[in-house]
Tab-separated table of C-alpha atoms in Angstrom:
chain	number	residue	atom	x	y	z
A	1	MET	CA	-41.597	19.473	-42.773
A	2	LYS	CA	-45.135	19.807	-43.991
A	3	THR	CA	-43.944	20.538	-47.528
A	4	ILE	CA	-41.721	17.460	-47.517
A	5	LEU	CA	-44.592	15.324	-46.260
A	6	LYS	CA	-46.948	16.795	-48.832
A	7	SER	CA	-44.573	16.201	-51.723
A	8	THR	CA	-43.877	12.651	-50.533
A	9	ILE	CA	-47.581	11.876	-50.434
A	10	PHE	CA	-47.971	13.477	-53.838
A	11	ALA	CA	-45.121	11.382	-55.228
A	12	ILE	CA	-46.605	8.167	-53.849
A	13	CYS	CA	-50.033	9.023	-55.256
A	14	ALA	CA	-48.579	9.886	-58.637
A	15	THR	CA	-46.628	6.648	-58.789
A	16	VAL	CA	-49.682	4.595	-57.905
A	17	CYS	CA	-51.865	6.463	-60.388
A	18	LEU	CA	-49.383	6.224	-63.252
A	19	THR	CA	-48.607	2.554	-62.791
A	20	GLY	CA	-52.162	1.800	-61.715
A	21	THR	CA	-53.463	0.865	-65.129
A	22	ALA	CA	-50.771	-1.698	-65.735
A	23	VAL	CA	-51.062	-3.209	-62.281
A	24	ALA	CA	-54.854	-3.184	-62.415
A	25	ASP	CA	-55.451	-5.237	-65.520
A	26	GLY	CA	-51.889	-6.416	-66.246
A	27	HIS	CA	-52.495	-6.387	-69.986
A	28	LEU	CA	-48.940	-5.243	-70.695
A	29	GLU	CA	-47.434	-8.066	-68.639
A	30	LYS	CA	-49.763	-10.547	-70.308
A	31	ALA	CA	-48.643	-9.359	-73.723
A	32	ALA	CA	-44.982	-9.652	-72.685
A	33	SER	CA	-45.412	-13.192	-71.418
A	34	ALA	CA	-47.393	-14.188	-74.509
A	35	ARG	CA	-44.468	-12.921	-76.588
A	36	LYS	CA	-42.128	-15.033	-74.555
A	37	ALA	CA	-44.319	-18.053	-75.256
A	38	VAL	CA	-44.125	-17.368	-78.991
A	39	MET	CA	-40.339	-17.031	-78.763
A	40	GLN	CA	-40.220	-20.376	-76.968
A	41	LEU	CA	-42.211	-21.968	-79.737
A	42	TYR	CA	-39.828	-20.478	-82.312
A	43	SER	CA	-36.964	-21.866	-80.293
A	44	PHE	CA	-38.522	-25.330	-79.920
A	45	ASN	CA	-39.062	-25.717	-83.637
A	46	LEU	CA	-35.676	-24.246	-84.487
A	47	GLY	CA	-34.208	-26.701	-82.029
A	48	GLN	CA	-35.675	-29.609	-84.035
A	49	LEU	CA	-34.244	-28.216	-87.252
A	50	GLY	CA	-30.955	-27.194	-85.678
A	51	ALA	CA	-30.332	-30.560	-84.059
A	52	MET	CA	-30.399	-32.089	-87.531
A	53	ALA	CA	-28.404	-29.259	-89.058
A	54	LYS	CA	-25.585	-29.614	-86.551
A	55	GLY	CA	-25.593	-33.405	-86.728
A	56	ALA	CA	-26.846	-34.059	-83.188
A	57	VAL	CA	-29.730	-36.159	-84.533
A	58	GLU	CA	-30.234	-37.895	-87.838
A	59	TYR	CA	-31.989	-36.007	-90.619
A	60	ASN	CA	-35.647	-36.880	-91.063
A	61	SER	CA	-37.541	-35.225	-93.870
A	62	GLU	CA	-40.969	-35.376	-92.172
A	63	THR	CA	-39.796	-34.035	-88.819
A	64	ALA	CA	-37.918	-31.277	-90.605
A	65	SER	CA	-40.943	-30.286	-92.704
A	66	ALA	CA	-43.238	-30.296	-89.691
A	67	ALA	CA	-40.921	-28.073	-87.651
A	68	ALA	CA	-40.342	-25.702	-90.559
A	69	ASN	CA	-44.086	-25.432	-91.251
A	70	ASN	CA	-44.765	-24.752	-87.574
A	71	LEU	CA	-42.152	-22.042	-87.610
A	72	LEU	CA	-43.696	-20.451	-90.681
A	73	ALA	CA	-47.164	-20.613	-89.095
A	74	LEU	CA	-45.865	-18.872	-85.982
A	75	VAL	CA	-44.088	-16.210	-87.981
A	76	SER	CA	-47.237	-15.634	-90.046
A	77	MET	CA	-49.392	-14.791	-87.011
A	78	ASN	CA	-50.558	-11.211	-86.628
A	79	GLN	CA	-48.433	-10.275	-83.652
A	80	GLY	CA	-49.679	-6.684	-83.350
A	81	PRO	CA	-51.646	-7.294	-80.130
A	82	LEU	CA	-48.600	-8.946	-78.516
A	83	TRP	CA	-46.578	-5.741	-78.756
A	84	PRO	CA	-48.620	-2.954	-77.071
A	85	GLN	CA	-46.859	0.335	-76.458
A	86	GLY	CA	-45.515	0.466	-72.918
A	87	SER	CA	-44.585	-3.215	-72.771
A	88	ASP	CA	-40.853	-2.477	-73.001
A	89	TYR	CA	-38.400	-3.466	-70.290
A	90	VAL	CA	-38.025	0.091	-69.001
A	91	SER	CA	-41.742	0.319	-68.255
A	92	LEU	CA	-42.193	-3.257	-67.089
A	93	GLY	CA	-38.855	-3.910	-65.410
A	94	HIS	CA	-37.453	-7.397	-65.752
A	95	GLU	CA	-40.719	-8.801	-67.103
A	96	ALA	CA	-39.701	-7.889	-70.623
A	97	GLY	CA	-36.607	-7.849	-72.804
A	98	ALA	CA	-38.071	-5.496	-75.405
A	99	MET	CA	-36.233	-2.201	-75.890
A	100	PRO	CA	-38.310	1.011	-75.938
A	101	GLU	CA	-36.706	1.707	-79.343
A	102	ILE	CA	-39.114	-0.815	-80.851
A	103	TRP	CA	-41.814	1.833	-80.458
A	104	SER	CA	-39.741	5.003	-80.670
A	105	THR	CA	-38.216	4.001	-84.013
A	106	TYR	CA	-41.304	2.301	-85.407
A	107	PRO	CA	-41.646	1.063	-88.183
A	108	ALA	CA	-37.938	0.087	-88.217
A	109	ILE	CA	-38.784	-3.232	-86.550
A	110	THR	CA	-41.105	-4.243	-89.385
A	111	GLU	CA	-38.009	-4.618	-91.580
A	112	LYS	CA	-36.726	-7.162	-89.059
A	113	SER	CA	-39.955	-9.136	-89.054
A	114	LYS	CA	-39.939	-9.143	-92.857
A	115	ALA	CA	-36.448	-10.672	-92.740
A	116	LEU	CA	-37.766	-13.383	-90.434
A	117	MET	CA	-40.660	-14.041	-92.782
A	118	VAL	CA	-38.233	-14.437	-95.688
A	119	GLY	CA	-36.029	-16.793	-93.666
A	120	ALA	CA	-38.918	-18.912	-92.383
A	121	THR	CA	-40.598	-19.099	-95.809
A	122	ASN	CA	-37.387	-20.332	-97.358
A	123	MET	CA	-36.913	-22.841	-94.552
A	124	ALA	CA	-40.434	-24.227	-95.030
A	125	LYS	CA	-39.734	-24.600	-98.724
A	126	VAL	CA	-36.474	-26.538	-98.413
A	127	ALA	CA	-36.359	-28.258	-94.995
A	128	GLY	CA	-38.013	-31.450	-96.295
A	129	MET	CA	-35.768	-31.777	-99.342
A	130	ASP	CA	-32.492	-32.896	-97.834
A	131	LEU	CA	-30.050	-32.143	-95.038
A	132	ALA	CA	-27.837	-29.822	-97.082
A	133	SER	CA	-30.816	-27.603	-97.997
A	134	LEU	CA	-31.923	-27.448	-94.374
A	135	GLN	CA	-28.401	-26.553	-93.270
A	136	GLY	CA	-28.220	-23.847	-95.903
A	137	ALA	CA	-31.476	-22.276	-94.715
A	138	MET	CA	-30.512	-22.089	-91.018
A	139	GLY	CA	-28.241	-19.079	-91.498
A	140	GLY	CA	-31.053	-16.999	-92.988
A	141	VAL	CA	-33.284	-17.629	-89.974
A	142	GLY	CA	-30.429	-17.165	-87.493
A	143	GLY	CA	-29.433	-13.907	-89.171
A	144	ALA	CA	-33.011	-12.631	-88.914
A	145	CYS	CA	-33.283	-13.539	-85.208
A	146	GLY	CA	-29.937	-11.903	-84.467
A	147	GLY	CA	-30.677	-8.895	-86.658
A	148	CYS	CA	-33.627	-7.999	-84.468
A	149	HIS	CA	-32.073	-9.041	-81.158
A	150	LYS	CA	-29.004	-6.942	-81.896
A	151	VAL	CA	-30.918	-3.688	-81.699
A	152	PHE	CA	-34.273	-4.393	-80.103
A	153	ARG	CA	-33.576	-6.827	-77.270
A	154	LYS	CA	-32.232	-5.659	-73.932
A	155	LYS	CA	-28.631	-6.751	-73.467
A	156	LYS	CA	-28.377	-9.712	-71.156
B	1	MET	CA	14.236	33.581	-50.276
B	2	LYS	CA	17.509	31.678	-50.191
B	3	MET	CA	15.601	28.579	-49.330
B	4	PHE	CA	13.316	29.114	-52.328
B	5	LYS	CA	16.298	29.542	-54.611
B	6	LYS	CA	17.846	26.348	-53.358
B	7	LEU	CA	14.613	24.473	-53.874
B	8	ALA	CA	14.281	25.843	-57.392
B	9	GLU	CA	17.866	24.858	-58.149
B	10	PHE	CA	17.011	21.324	-57.213
B	11	LEU	CA	13.469	21.104	-58.558
B	12	LEU	CA	13.840	22.586	-62.009
B	13	PRO	CA	16.533	20.180	-63.204
B	14	ALA	CA	14.596	17.326	-61.622
B	15	ILE	CA	11.482	18.288	-63.558
B	16	ALA	CA	13.499	18.707	-66.738
B	17	LEU	CA	15.135	15.320	-66.253
B	18	GLY	CA	11.758	13.768	-65.545
B	19	GLY	CA	10.462	15.300	-68.769
B	20	VAL	CA	13.338	13.859	-70.769
B	21	VAL	CA	12.858	10.401	-69.238
B	22	PHE	CA	9.119	10.588	-69.909
B	23	TRP	CA	9.729	11.664	-73.507
B	24	TYR	CA	12.212	8.839	-73.973
B	25	LEU	CA	9.999	6.156	-72.436
B	26	THR	CA	6.885	7.204	-74.311
B	27	ALA	CA	8.498	7.400	-77.759
B	28	PRO	CA	6.657	5.385	-80.422
B	29	GLU	CA	8.153	2.022	-81.298
B	30	TYR	CA	8.261	0.751	-84.887
B	31	VAL	CA	8.467	-2.650	-86.533
B	32	SER	CA	11.915	-3.118	-88.094
B	33	ASP	CA	11.992	-2.488	-91.832
B	34	ASP	CA	13.409	-5.964	-92.605
B	35	LEU	CA	10.283	-7.597	-91.278
B	36	LEU	CA	8.095	-5.381	-93.437
B	37	ALA	CA	9.809	-6.072	-96.769
B	38	GLY	CA	6.763	-7.949	-98.095
B	39	MET	CA	4.143	-5.407	-97.026
B	40	GLU	CA	3.295	-4.285	-100.560
B	41	ASN	CA	3.115	-7.829	-101.947
B	42	GLY	CA	0.249	-9.296	-99.963
B	43	ASP	CA	-2.401	-11.651	-101.317
B	44	ALA	CA	-5.766	-9.874	-101.373
B	45	ILE	CA	-7.767	-13.115	-101.504
B	46	ALA	CA	-6.132	-14.434	-98.339
B	47	GLY	CA	-6.599	-10.932	-96.919
B	48	GLU	CA	-10.376	-11.236	-97.099
B	49	THR	CA	-10.281	-14.066	-94.552
B	50	ILE	CA	-8.233	-11.856	-92.225
B	51	PHE	CA	-10.686	-9.013	-92.820
B	52	TRP	CA	-13.629	-11.121	-91.602
B	53	ALA	CA	-11.702	-12.797	-88.798
B	54	GLY	CA	-10.530	-9.375	-87.616
B	55	GLY	CA	-14.051	-7.972	-87.667
B	56	CYS	CA	-12.863	-4.697	-89.264
B	57	ALA	CA	-16.325	-3.894	-90.610
B	58	SER	CA	-18.033	-4.365	-87.229
B	59	CYS	CA	-16.429	-1.144	-85.992
B	60	HIS	CA	-15.391	0.710	-89.139
B	61	GLY	CA	-18.390	-0.284	-91.294
B	62	PRO	CA	-21.562	1.660	-92.018
B	63	THR	CA	-23.299	3.496	-89.182
B	64	GLY	CA	-26.785	4.833	-88.573
B	65	LYS	CA	-29.353	4.343	-91.293
B	66	LYS	CA	-26.786	2.960	-93.695
B	67	ALA	CA	-26.077	0.193	-91.194
B	68	ALA	CA	-29.613	-1.205	-91.489
B	69	GLY	CA	-29.204	-4.527	-93.189
B	70	ALA	CA	-25.454	-4.024	-93.661
B	71	ALA	CA	-24.588	-7.076	-91.578
B	72	GLU	CA	-26.472	-9.202	-94.074
B	73	ASN	CA	-25.201	-7.247	-97.078
B	74	LYS	CA	-21.590	-8.110	-97.750
B	75	SER	CA	-20.690	-5.284	-100.130
B	76	ALA	CA	-22.151	-2.621	-97.803
B	77	GLN	CA	-19.705	-3.802	-95.163
B	78	PHE	CA	-16.779	-3.003	-97.410
B	79	VAL	CA	-17.373	0.743	-97.016
B	80	LEU	CA	-15.161	1.541	-94.036
B	81	GLY	CA	-16.054	5.178	-93.419
B	82	GLY	CA	-16.310	4.733	-89.635
B	83	GLY	CA	-18.106	7.321	-87.505
B	84	HIS	CA	-19.598	4.946	-84.973
B	85	GLY	CA	-19.235	6.111	-81.304
B	86	LEU	CA	-17.723	3.718	-78.734
B	87	ASN	CA	-18.651	4.514	-75.146
B	88	THR	CA	-15.937	3.609	-72.648
B	89	PRO	CA	-15.107	4.620	-69.078
B	90	PHE	CA	-12.531	7.033	-70.578
B	91	GLY	CA	-15.017	8.850	-72.816
B	92	THR	CA	-16.438	8.343	-76.305
B	93	PHE	CA	-14.178	7.302	-79.139
B	94	TYR	CA	-15.338	7.926	-82.691
B	95	VAL	CA	-14.241	5.238	-85.100
B	96	PRO	CA	-12.015	6.621	-87.870
B	97	ASN	CA	-12.445	6.304	-91.610
B	98	ILE	CA	-10.111	3.526	-92.816
B	99	SER	CA	-11.479	3.349	-96.344
B	100	SER	CA	-9.218	3.721	-99.364
B	101	ASP	CA	-10.089	7.421	-99.664
B	102	PRO	CA	-6.707	9.218	-99.824
B	103	LYS	CA	-7.926	12.303	-97.956
B	104	HIS	CA	-10.401	11.023	-95.362
B	105	GLY	CA	-9.278	7.405	-95.134
B	106	ILE	CA	-5.969	5.595	-95.379
B	107	GLY	CA	-5.623	5.510	-99.162
B	108	SER	CA	-2.416	7.545	-99.106
B	109	TRP	CA	-0.694	5.274	-96.557
B	110	THR	CA	2.192	2.944	-97.305
B	111	GLY	CA	2.175	-0.705	-96.327
B	112	LYS	CA	4.764	0.017	-93.654
B	113	GLN	CA	2.569	2.694	-92.114
B	114	PHE	CA	-0.350	0.278	-92.098
B	115	ALA	CA	1.787	-2.413	-90.444
B	116	ASN	CA	2.975	-0.026	-87.731
B	117	ALA	CA	-0.611	0.994	-87.027
B	118	MET	CA	-1.704	-2.646	-86.719
B	119	LEU	CA	1.301	-4.100	-84.918
B	120	LYS	CA	2.559	-1.154	-82.847
B	121	GLY	CA	-0.463	1.138	-82.530
B	122	VAL	CA	1.462	4.037	-84.075
B	123	SER	CA	-0.029	6.424	-86.649
B	124	PRO	CA	1.885	7.632	-89.725
B	125	ASP	CA	2.608	10.934	-87.938
B	126	GLY	CA	4.192	9.044	-85.039
B	127	SER	CA	1.473	9.429	-82.401
B	128	HIS	CA	0.056	6.611	-80.306
B	129	TYR	CA	-3.376	5.227	-81.076
B	130	TYR	CA	-5.810	4.693	-78.248
B	131	PRO	CA	-6.265	1.005	-77.487
B	132	ALA	CA	-9.964	1.282	-78.411
B	133	PHE	CA	-8.294	0.178	-81.655
B	134	PRO	CA	-7.379	-3.356	-80.513
B	135	TYR	CA	-3.723	-3.278	-81.572
B	136	THR	CA	-2.527	-5.065	-78.441
B	137	SER	CA	-4.276	-8.122	-79.932
B	138	TYR	CA	-3.213	-7.391	-83.519
B	139	ALA	CA	0.398	-7.003	-82.285
B	140	LYS	CA	0.502	-10.798	-82.108
B	141	MET	CA	-0.404	-11.169	-85.801
B	142	ASP	CA	1.885	-12.653	-88.435
B	143	VAL	CA	3.293	-9.912	-90.648
B	144	LYS	CA	2.217	-11.897	-93.698
B	145	ASP	CA	-1.418	-11.734	-92.588
B	146	VAL	CA	-1.101	-7.977	-92.113
B	147	ALA	CA	0.311	-7.694	-95.643
B	148	ASP	CA	-2.559	-9.780	-97.051
B	149	LEU	CA	-5.104	-7.642	-95.205
B	150	TRP	CA	-3.468	-4.502	-96.577
B	151	ALA	CA	-3.670	-5.866	-100.109
B	152	PHE	CA	-7.376	-6.571	-99.606
B	153	MET	CA	-8.216	-3.247	-97.965
B	154	LYS	CA	-6.558	-1.228	-100.723
B	155	GLU	CA	-9.132	-2.684	-103.130
B	156	LEU	CA	-12.138	-1.627	-101.042
B	157	PRO	CA	-14.235	1.446	-101.954
B	158	ALA	CA	-13.404	4.986	-100.816
B	159	ALA	CA	-15.693	6.797	-98.372
B	160	ALA	CA	-15.303	10.584	-98.467
B	161	ASN	CA	-16.525	11.411	-94.962
B	162	SER	CA	-14.672	12.793	-91.980
B	163	ASN	CA	-15.729	11.876	-88.456
B	164	LYS	CA	-16.008	13.561	-85.054
B	165	SER	CA	-12.913	13.832	-82.861
B	166	HIS	CA	-12.765	11.624	-79.786
B	167	ASP	CA	-14.650	13.058	-76.824
B	168	ILE	CA	-12.578	11.868	-73.880
B	169	TRP	CA	-11.450	13.105	-70.496
B	170	LEU	CA	-8.657	15.657	-70.489
B	171	PRO	CA	-5.803	13.568	-69.006
B	172	PHE	CA	-6.333	10.944	-71.695
B	173	LYS	CA	-6.172	13.528	-74.462
B	174	LEU	CA	-2.382	13.577	-74.120
B	175	ARG	CA	-1.586	10.655	-76.396
B	176	ARG	CA	2.104	10.696	-75.580
B	177	GLY	CA	1.360	9.169	-72.160
B	178	LEU	CA	0.012	6.074	-73.905
B	179	GLY	CA	3.643	5.123	-74.452
B	180	LEU	CA	3.797	4.155	-70.767
B	181	TRP	CA	0.620	2.092	-71.092
B	182	LYS	CA	2.106	0.329	-74.090
B	183	MET	CA	5.183	-0.615	-72.043
B	184	LEU	CA	2.820	-2.608	-69.844
B	185	TYR	CA	0.468	-4.103	-72.402
B	186	LEU	CA	1.937	-4.078	-75.903
B	187	ASN	CA	3.851	-7.323	-76.429
B	188	ASN	CA	3.854	-10.646	-78.229
B	189	ASP	CA	3.104	-12.787	-75.173
B	190	ARG	CA	0.518	-15.514	-75.474
B	191	MET	CA	-2.359	-15.306	-73.048
B	192	VAL	CA	-2.324	-19.071	-72.447
B	193	GLU	CA	0.657	-21.430	-72.591
B	194	PHE	CA	-0.019	-24.865	-74.063
B	195	GLU	CA	2.494	-27.679	-74.109
B	196	ASN	CA	2.872	-28.854	-77.695
B	197	PRO	CA	-0.418	-27.517	-79.078
B	198	ASP	CA	-1.481	-29.343	-82.260
B	199	GLU	CA	-2.089	-27.396	-85.452
B	200	LYS	CA	-5.806	-26.826	-84.814
B	201	LEU	CA	-5.327	-25.592	-81.259
B	202	ALA	CA	-2.496	-23.302	-82.343
B	203	ARG	CA	-4.676	-21.891	-85.121
B	204	GLY	CA	-7.529	-21.361	-82.644
B	205	GLN	CA	-5.190	-19.624	-80.241
B	206	TYR	CA	-3.930	-17.338	-82.996
B	207	LEU	CA	-7.455	-16.439	-84.107
B	208	VAL	CA	-8.930	-15.895	-80.632
B	209	GLU	CA	-5.976	-14.150	-78.980
B	210	SER	CA	-4.864	-12.105	-81.954
B	211	VAL	CA	-6.824	-11.597	-85.175
B	212	ALA	CA	-10.393	-12.019	-83.889
B	213	HIS	CA	-9.432	-10.208	-80.645
B	214	CYS	CA	-12.169	-11.995	-78.646
B	215	GLY	CA	-10.486	-11.041	-75.374
B	216	GLU	CA	-10.991	-7.340	-76.032
B	217	CYS	CA	-14.641	-7.714	-75.013
B	218	HIS	CA	-14.730	-11.051	-73.206
B	219	THR	CA	-11.883	-10.335	-70.773
B	220	PRO	CA	-12.438	-7.868	-67.935
B	221	ARG	CA	-9.975	-4.993	-67.556
B	222	ASN	CA	-8.206	-3.377	-64.650
B	223	ILE	CA	-8.564	0.272	-63.690
B	224	ILE	CA	-6.101	1.488	-66.329
B	225	GLY	CA	-7.706	-0.525	-69.085
B	226	GLY	CA	-5.311	-3.490	-69.257
B	227	PHE	CA	-6.511	-7.104	-69.410
B	228	ASP	CA	-7.097	-8.867	-66.092
B	229	LYS	CA	-5.027	-11.811	-67.303
B	230	LYS	CA	-6.192	-14.134	-64.521
B	231	ARG	CA	-9.745	-13.744	-65.773
B	232	TRP	CA	-8.924	-14.333	-69.436
B	233	LEU	CA	-12.213	-14.684	-71.385
B	234	ALA	CA	-14.254	-14.838	-68.145
B	235	GLY	CA	-16.544	-11.930	-69.113
B	236	GLY	CA	-18.073	-9.399	-66.768
B	237	PRO	CA	-20.054	-6.178	-66.833
B	238	SER	CA	-20.093	-4.513	-70.225
B	239	PRO	CA	-17.700	-1.543	-70.327
B	240	ASP	CA	-20.398	0.627	-71.889
B	241	GLY	CA	-22.446	0.050	-68.727
B	242	ASP	CA	-25.204	-1.843	-70.499
B	243	GLY	CA	-25.610	-5.560	-69.761
B	244	ASN	CA	-22.993	-8.243	-69.243
B	245	ILE	CA	-20.384	-9.791	-71.481
B	246	PRO	CA	-20.633	-13.598	-71.319
B	247	ASN	CA	-17.972	-15.820	-69.801
B	248	ILE	CA	-16.639	-17.985	-72.665
B	249	THR	CA	-14.239	-20.146	-70.637
B	250	PRO	CA	-15.179	-23.838	-70.152
B	251	HIS	CA	-16.391	-23.175	-66.597
B	252	ASP	CA	-19.992	-24.126	-65.712
B	253	SER	CA	-20.797	-20.420	-65.470
B	254	GLY	CA	-19.362	-20.002	-68.977
B	255	LEU	CA	-19.499	-22.396	-71.914
B	256	GLY	CA	-19.049	-25.470	-69.701
B	257	ASN	CA	-22.304	-26.993	-70.894
B	258	TRP	CA	-21.627	-26.285	-74.554
B	259	SER	CA	-20.119	-29.114	-76.572
B	260	LEU	CA	-17.419	-28.329	-79.111
B	261	ASN	CA	-20.058	-28.774	-81.793
B	262	ASP	CA	-22.361	-26.326	-79.956
B	263	ILE	CA	-19.675	-23.630	-80.016
B	264	VAL	CA	-18.743	-24.234	-83.618
B	265	TYR	CA	-22.382	-24.310	-84.727
B	266	SER	CA	-23.223	-21.121	-82.844
B	267	LEU	CA	-20.464	-19.294	-84.728
B	268	GLU	CA	-21.838	-20.633	-87.992
B	269	SER	CA	-25.556	-20.078	-87.408
B	270	GLY	CA	-25.959	-17.522	-84.617
B	271	PHE	CA	-27.907	-19.984	-82.440
B	272	THR	CA	-27.035	-20.964	-78.874
B	273	PRO	CA	-27.542	-24.639	-77.873
B	274	GLU	CA	-30.982	-23.643	-76.505
B	275	PHE	CA	-31.800	-22.137	-79.886
B	276	ASP	CA	-31.928	-18.640	-78.621
B	277	SER	CA	-29.981	-16.291	-80.883
B	278	PHE	CA	-26.991	-14.117	-80.151
B	279	GLY	CA	-27.795	-10.473	-79.491
B	280	GLY	CA	-25.943	-7.177	-79.163
B	281	SER	CA	-22.513	-6.803	-80.728
B	282	MET	CA	-22.070	-10.576	-80.943
B	283	THR	CA	-24.555	-10.726	-83.841
B	284	ASP	CA	-22.095	-8.828	-86.062
B	285	VAL	CA	-19.182	-10.879	-84.786
B	286	GLN	CA	-21.062	-14.089	-85.575
B	287	GLN	CA	-21.853	-12.876	-89.110
B	288	ASN	CA	-18.097	-12.385	-89.551
B	289	MET	CA	-17.293	-15.811	-88.110
B	290	ALA	CA	-19.842	-17.382	-90.468
B	291	LYS	CA	-17.666	-16.200	-93.371
B	292	LEU	CA	-14.599	-18.110	-92.127
B	293	SER	CA	-13.838	-21.682	-93.111
B	294	ALA	CA	-15.473	-24.481	-91.090
B	295	SER	CA	-11.995	-25.513	-90.052
B	296	ASP	CA	-11.237	-22.049	-88.591
B	297	ARG	CA	-14.499	-22.087	-86.613
B	298	GLU	CA	-13.594	-25.515	-85.303
B	299	ALA	CA	-10.139	-24.250	-84.311
B	300	ILE	CA	-11.742	-21.432	-82.317
B	301	GLY	CA	-13.988	-23.956	-80.562
B	302	ILE	CA	-11.054	-26.226	-79.737
B	303	TYR	CA	-9.161	-23.318	-78.204
B	304	LEU	CA	-12.188	-22.159	-76.168
B	305	LYS	CA	-12.522	-25.682	-74.796
B	306	ALA	CA	-8.815	-25.734	-73.879
B	307	VAL	CA	-8.451	-22.508	-71.881
B	308	LEU	CA	-8.555	-22.443	-68.092
B	309	PRO	CA	-12.115	-22.511	-66.698
B	310	VAL	CA	-12.782	-19.371	-64.644
B	311	ALA	CA	-15.940	-18.842	-62.579
B	312	SER	CA	-18.052	-15.782	-63.386
B	313	LYS	CA	-18.240	-13.164	-60.691
B	314	PRO	CA	-21.721	-12.800	-59.204
B	315	LYS	CA	-23.638	-10.044	-61.028
């Protein structure tokens, strides 16, 4: 009985100690929610471009350029601090959608972010030209988003 | 002792008879030769469309390191060496090499053998394929499309690699028994009956139910691995135990809030109406769909809007 009690107490202590850091300052959760905010900004700007691309709203060269430049600015940020080790969904539970493989297979993910940079750069170059160019550039960005989500985002 | 003898006299013939019946019922079925007369005269250019619609490369294409970037690199996807492991409740299936290599792939096959694999799930040596190879969907394909696909696949590069054998539970290792399963699930029946479908809807039905085999993932299965027909395309827990497969019926818990244009555009671009992107296996499927004609993507959307709405089960 005593042994069981002892090991239970030990287990509780160990759990508290191990998770203590994260709970105490919450920096991992903060990073995960900051990432989400960036993703939302991607999505907002892509939504502006996509609405034109799919014909839901009329094409406007200025709106398209602005959204594409915003997207490129977001993609160009140094996102290193947003992705600290331990901020995967296994460690953080449902707070995060990031797979631990992001860190265990590093630097594989950098190839994915390069693809996004290529897609966003191209979009910024052509979005203001005309609708057909914008439409043509959507696939490159979509492919880059999906390319990373396919392997590095937790399945929904 | 007498009793035992009597029992044996009765039991042994019964077992033997049972064995004969089993052997008879589970025998492989073949497509009649008349139907396959054109198998060696397919059109390779038309076959490429079938190749992308069928998503051949998503399973049989490059694996591991070679797969990095393959979805975006068209020619890399033409190397069909297989090797990828599919986790299922029955064990792990390793995808075979279907490249044009005569030794490791299917380069030495005839068109008729290819057609029987696609339409009847039977290998050239007369054994049943496991339905991890989605032949119950392909069984509904037009023979002409199978011939075109064959013409296209013969032109693809050879991959000289052999792959692991399937790692599945013992009772399922006896392929002969699959003949019984096929009696239940291998047929030409449509999953949905439409009264006078127009050309677009009929095309969408053909693509979704047969060539693109969407139901293979998006429809839940019963305990022996057959479709739960009442929940056609209604999604559910992923069979590999990781995540959920979306409901793509027009129910509110499925694609109910997606317009036809939303569906069609998502297949073209990979973006959902909220401008999130597809993830998981759907990213490869979408890359395949993006290579179809706009009219085929529209047909798929029209069909998905026309099927019966089914509510998702609570997770």
